[in-house]
Amino acid sequence: MMTGKRLIISALVLALVQIGFLSWIIAGRAAILRDGKQVLLRVEPIDPRDLLRGDYILLGYDISRIPVKLIGNIPAGKLSSEETSIVVRLKPGADGYWQPTAAWFGQAPAPAAADEADISGHVAEGWDLRTPEATIAPDYGIERFYLPEGEGMAIQNDMRVRPFGIRVAIAEDGTAQIKALMDGDKTLFEEPLY
């Protein structure tokens, strides 16, 4: 009898831990979407469909290619090694889209000003850092946006003829979440908090 009760209690505790963990992940994402600094990034489509998950747009941004000359602390080896974290400082341009102004491997030496934002990403190993004209391609975790089924191809085609943007919320630690897909000034799709 005592073993059956222990089994039930253990199962309940395990279920509560799993629910707590999932709630923590969802609440963290919602906090970024609710409280993060909002920036607008110009996008270009790369691919519109995932057979298992439905329509999506694989996105590239102006910040998807960072010139090596913007990186303030290039490592001695002159190649990115392993999975390297990077912080890219953004500032709004005259057109309203945010652009990279500086970057650092690891952490930024000083906090961003009120009219700036720092976005964190990762750079895969092997990028050549010896030439200032070279570029690297960070991954920020915001390169894919899922759409209602049947809308991916139409939006991808529209992106080829007029500017689209992604409104991104950035937390204080640089973590980014996609908040909305924009067609010019019009919000097409907005991510719910939960």
mmCIF file of C-alpha atoms in Angstrom:
data_model
loop_
_atom_site.group_PDB
_atom_site.id
_atom_site.type_symbol
_atom_site.label_atom_id
_atom_site.label_comp_id
_atom_site.label_asym_id
_atom_site.label_seq_id
_atom_site.Cartn_x
_atom_site.Cartn_y
_atom_site.Cartn_z
ATOM 1 C CA MET A 1 0.000 0.000 0.000
ATOM 2 C CA MET A 2 2.735 2.425 0.949
ATOM 3 C CA THR A 3 4.535 1.795 -2.360
ATOM 4 C CA GLY A 4 1.445 2.745 -4.399
ATOM 5 C CA LYS A 5 1.113 6.052 -2.534
ATOM 6 C CA ARG A 6 4.801 6.798 -3.070
ATOM 7 C CA LEU A 7 4.429 6.076 -6.767
ATOM 8 C CA ILE A 8 1.450 8.427 -7.036
ATOM 9 C CA ILE A 9 3.224 11.149 -5.052
ATOM 10 C CA SER A 10 6.358 10.746 -7.196
ATOM 11 C CA ALA A 11 4.295 10.992 -10.385
ATOM 12 C CA LEU A 12 2.536 14.125 -9.104
ATOM 13 C CA VAL A 13 5.823 15.761 -8.115
ATOM 14 C CA LEU A 14 7.310 14.939 -11.521
ATOM 15 C CA ALA A 15 4.254 16.369 -13.277
ATOM 16 C CA LEU A 16 4.446 19.567 -11.207
ATOM 17 C CA VAL A 17 8.148 19.963 -12.011
ATOM 18 C CA GLN A 18 7.448 19.549 -15.742
ATOM 19 C CA ILE A 19 4.550 22.016 -15.621
ATOM 20 C CA GLY A 20 6.710 24.466 -13.674
ATOM 21 C CA PHE A 21 9.554 24.173 -16.197
ATOM 22 C CA LEU A 22 7.244 24.735 -19.179
ATOM 23 C CA SER A 23 5.583 27.663 -17.396
ATOM 24 C CA TRP A 24 9.010 29.178 -16.714
ATOM 25 C CA ILE A 25 9.933 28.953 -20.427
ATOM 26 C CA ILE A 26 6.614 30.467 -21.542
ATOM 27 C CA ALA A 27 6.746 33.226 -18.923
ATOM 28 C CA GLY A 28 10.316 34.111 -19.968
ATOM 29 C CA ARG A 29 9.304 34.443 -23.606
ATOM 30 C CA ALA A 30 6.220 36.463 -22.667
ATOM 31 C CA ALA A 31 8.330 38.784 -20.481
ATOM 32 C CA ILE A 32 10.613 39.558 -23.431
ATOM 33 C CA LEU A 33 7.650 40.198 -25.737
ATOM 34 C CA ARG A 34 5.941 42.383 -23.127
ATOM 35 C CA ASP A 35 8.897 44.306 -21.671
ATOM 36 C CA GLY A 36 11.722 44.048 -24.226
ATOM 37 C CA LYS A 37 12.982 47.006 -26.233
ATOM 38 C CA GLN A 38 11.295 46.962 -29.635
ATOM 39 C CA VAL A 39 13.340 47.302 -32.794
ATOM 40 C CA LEU A 40 12.323 47.016 -36.456
ATOM 41 C CA LEU A 41 14.529 44.952 -38.753
ATOM 42 C CA ARG A 42 14.307 44.883 -42.548
ATOM 43 C CA VAL A 43 13.881 41.311 -43.792
ATOM 44 C CA GLU A 44 14.238 39.303 -46.960
ATOM 45 C CA PRO A 45 12.749 35.840 -47.477
ATOM 46 C CA ILE A 46 14.885 32.762 -47.863
ATOM 47 C CA ASP A 47 12.477 29.772 -47.758
ATOM 48 C CA PRO A 48 8.682 29.499 -47.241
ATOM 49 C CA ARG A 49 7.727 25.943 -46.221
ATOM 50 C CA ASP A 50 8.458 23.159 -43.746
ATOM 51 C CA LEU A 51 6.516 19.993 -44.587
ATOM 52 C CA LEU A 52 6.240 18.959 -40.938
ATOM 53 C CA ARG A 53 5.416 22.349 -39.409
ATOM 54 C CA GLY A 54 3.581 24.232 -42.160
ATOM 55 C CA ASP A 55 4.283 27.579 -43.746
ATOM 56 C CA TYR A 56 7.081 29.716 -42.442
ATOM 57 C CA ILE A 57 9.467 32.317 -43.678
ATOM 58 C CA LEU A 58 13.173 31.790 -43.112
ATOM 59 C CA LEU A 59 14.415 35.326 -42.625
ATOM 60 C CA GLY A 60 17.613 37.153 -43.340
ATOM 61 C CA TYR A 61 18.247 40.625 -41.935
ATOM 62 C CA ASP A 62 20.631 43.517 -42.431
ATOM 63 C CA ILE A 63 22.165 42.242 -39.176
ATOM 64 C CA SER A 64 22.579 38.716 -40.586
ATOM 65 C CA ARG A 65 25.948 39.699 -42.068
ATOM 66 C CA ILE A 66 28.207 41.644 -39.711
ATOM 67 C CA PRO A 67 31.359 43.176 -41.235
ATOM 68 C CA VAL A 68 34.477 42.076 -39.355
ATOM 69 C CA LYS A 69 35.546 45.753 -39.127
ATOM 70 C CA LEU A 70 32.605 46.365 -36.701
ATOM 71 C CA ILE A 71 33.901 43.790 -34.186
ATOM 72 C CA GLY A 72 35.741 45.554 -31.400
ATOM 73 C CA ASN A 73 37.573 42.589 -29.852
ATOM 74 C CA ILE A 74 38.722 40.120 -32.495
ATOM 75 C CA PRO A 75 40.415 37.104 -30.866
ATOM 76 C CA ALA A 76 44.115 36.452 -31.336
ATOM 77 C CA GLY A 77 43.517 33.331 -33.475
ATOM 78 C CA LYS A 78 41.744 35.425 -36.150
ATOM 79 C CA LEU A 79 39.138 32.657 -36.684
ATOM 80 C CA SER A 80 35.936 32.168 -34.750
ATOM 81 C CA SER A 81 36.298 29.074 -32.643
ATOM 82 C CA GLU A 82 33.600 26.688 -31.497
ATOM 83 C CA GLU A 83 30.270 28.366 -30.776
ATOM 84 C CA THR A 84 31.176 31.980 -30.001
ATOM 85 C CA SER A 85 28.687 34.410 -28.482
ATOM 86 C CA ILE A 86 28.434 37.859 -30.030
ATOM 87 C CA VAL A 87 26.695 41.091 -29.068
ATOM 88 C CA VAL A 88 25.659 43.430 -31.886
ATOM 89 C CA ARG A 89 24.789 47.043 -31.072
ATOM 90 C CA LEU A 90 21.859 48.382 -33.095
ATOM 91 C CA LYS A 91 20.738 51.926 -33.749
ATOM 92 C CA PRO A 92 17.708 53.105 -35.742
ATOM 93 C CA GLY A 93 18.377 54.434 -39.227
ATOM 94 C CA ALA A 94 16.603 57.348 -40.900
ATOM 95 C CA ASP A 95 14.143 54.875 -42.478
ATOM 96 C CA GLY A 96 13.124 53.433 -39.077
ATOM 97 C CA TYR A 97 14.937 50.123 -39.564
ATOM 98 C CA TRP A 98 17.676 49.356 -37.034
ATOM 99 C CA GLN A 99 21.236 48.836 -38.278
ATOM 100 C CA PRO A 100 24.398 47.368 -36.704
ATOM 101 C CA THR A 101 26.902 49.971 -35.488
ATOM 102 C CA ALA A 102 29.348 47.835 -33.471
ATOM 103 C CA ALA A 103 29.853 44.250 -32.295
ATOM 104 C CA TRP A 104 31.837 42.335 -29.677
ATOM 105 C CA PHE A 105 32.544 38.704 -28.988
ATOM 106 C CA GLY A 106 31.342 37.850 -25.479
ATOM 107 C CA GLN A 107 29.925 41.009 -23.909
ATOM 108 C CA ALA A 108 29.683 44.665 -24.840
ATOM 109 C CA PRO A 109 32.217 46.840 -22.962
ATOM 110 C CA ALA A 110 29.493 49.322 -21.925
ATOM 111 C CA PRO A 111 25.694 49.293 -21.819
ATOM 112 C CA ALA A 112 23.760 50.523 -24.845
ATOM 113 C CA ALA A 113 22.542 54.125 -24.824
ATOM 114 C CA ALA A 114 18.824 54.894 -24.628
ATOM 115 C CA ASP A 115 18.546 55.134 -28.435
ATOM 116 C CA GLU A 116 20.451 51.855 -28.979
ATOM 117 C CA ALA A 117 19.852 48.157 -28.342
ATOM 118 C CA ASP A 118 22.178 45.185 -27.949
ATOM 119 C CA ILE A 119 21.113 41.885 -29.510
ATOM 120 C CA SER A 120 22.891 38.647 -28.597
ATOM 121 C CA GLY A 121 23.673 35.864 -31.006
ATOM 122 C CA HIS A 122 26.065 33.022 -31.703
ATOM 123 C CA VAL A 123 28.660 32.612 -34.419
ATOM 124 C CA ALA A 124 29.649 29.154 -35.643
ATOM 125 C CA GLU A 125 33.308 28.207 -35.735
ATOM 126 C CA GLY A 126 35.551 28.773 -38.709
ATOM 127 C CA TRP A 127 34.687 32.325 -39.796
ATOM 128 C CA ASP A 128 37.759 34.154 -41.096
ATOM 129 C CA LEU A 129 38.360 37.309 -39.039
ATOM 130 C CA ARG A 130 41.653 38.341 -40.673
ATOM 131 C CA THR A 131 40.168 40.606 -43.359
ATOM 132 C CA PRO A 132 38.224 43.722 -42.274
ATOM 133 C CA GLU A 133 36.134 43.495 -45.464
ATOM 134 C CA ALA A 134 34.975 39.972 -44.570
ATOM 135 C CA THR A 135 31.627 39.327 -42.895
ATOM 136 C CA ILE A 136 30.339 36.826 -40.352
ATOM 137 C CA ALA A 137 26.804 35.459 -40.013
ATOM 138 C CA PRO A 138 25.481 35.372 -36.437
ATOM 139 C CA ASP A 139 22.407 33.361 -35.484
ATOM 140 C CA TYR A 140 20.073 35.346 -33.212
ATOM 141 C CA GLY A 141 17.305 32.751 -32.855
ATOM 142 C CA ILE A 142 14.846 34.934 -34.825
ATOM 143 C CA GLU A 143 15.488 33.577 -38.298
ATOM 144 C CA ARG A 144 12.205 31.668 -38.687
ATOM 145 C CA PHE A 145 8.619 32.948 -38.497
ATOM 146 C CA TYR A 146 5.650 30.564 -38.795
ATOM 147 C CA LEU A 147 2.512 31.657 -40.646
ATOM 148 C CA PRO A 148 -1.023 30.350 -41.011
ATOM 149 C CA GLU A 149 -1.139 27.518 -43.526
ATOM 150 C CA GLY A 150 -1.283 28.621 -47.145
ATOM 151 C CA GLU A 151 0.099 32.136 -46.595
ATOM 152 C CA GLY A 152 3.852 31.558 -46.837
ATOM 153 C CA MET A 153 4.227 31.633 -50.629
ATOM 154 C CA ALA A 154 2.067 34.753 -51.063
ATOM 155 C CA ILE A 155 4.019 36.656 -48.419
ATOM 156 C CA GLN A 156 7.342 35.468 -49.816
ATOM 157 C CA ASN A 157 6.319 36.730 -53.270
ATOM 158 C CA ASP A 158 5.195 40.076 -51.793
ATOM 159 C CA MET A 159 8.552 40.421 -50.009
ATOM 160 C CA ARG A 160 10.288 40.403 -53.357
ATOM 161 C CA VAL A 161 8.459 43.549 -54.523
ATOM 162 C CA ARG A 162 8.064 45.716 -51.394
ATOM 163 C CA PRO A 163 9.775 46.122 -48.019
ATOM 164 C CA PHE A 164 8.769 43.953 -45.091
ATOM 165 C CA GLY A 165 10.053 44.104 -41.540
ATOM 166 C CA ILE A 166 10.051 42.175 -38.322
ATOM 167 C CA ARG A 167 9.345 43.926 -35.037
ATOM 168 C CA VAL A 168 11.596 42.301 -32.451
ATOM 169 C CA ALA A 169 11.528 42.599 -28.666
ATOM 170 C CA ILE A 170 14.987 42.463 -27.073
ATOM 171 C CA ALA A 171 15.474 41.696 -23.372
ATOM 172 C CA GLU A 172 18.132 43.447 -21.283
ATOM 173 C CA ASP A 173 20.452 40.442 -21.717
ATOM 174 C CA GLY A 174 20.160 40.708 -25.533
ATOM 175 C CA THR A 175 17.800 37.758 -26.029
ATOM 176 C CA ALA A 176 15.437 38.492 -28.926
ATOM 177 C CA GLN A 177 11.916 37.316 -29.734
ATOM 178 C CA ILE A 178 9.943 38.066 -32.896
ATOM 179 C CA LYS A 179 6.962 40.195 -31.964
ATOM 180 C CA ALA A 180 5.312 40.871 -35.339
ATOM 181 C CA LEU A 181 5.638 40.569 -39.114
ATOM 182 C CA MET A 182 5.181 43.967 -40.759
ATOM 183 C CA ASP A 183 4.240 44.838 -44.349
ATOM 184 C CA GLY A 184 5.474 48.429 -44.403
ATOM 185 C CA ASP A 185 3.567 50.094 -41.522
ATOM 186 C CA LYS A 186 0.863 47.403 -41.438
ATOM 187 C CA THR A 187 1.072 44.561 -38.891
ATOM 188 C CA LEU A 188 0.319 41.281 -40.704
ATOM 189 C CA PHE A 189 0.832 38.811 -37.858
ATOM 190 C CA GLU A 190 1.569 39.423 -34.189
ATOM 191 C CA GLU A 191 2.886 36.819 -31.769
ATOM 192 C CA PRO A 192 0.638 36.267 -28.741
ATOM 193 C CA LEU A 193 2.221 36.576 -25.284
ATOM 194 C CA TYR A 194 1.109 33.050 -24.340
#
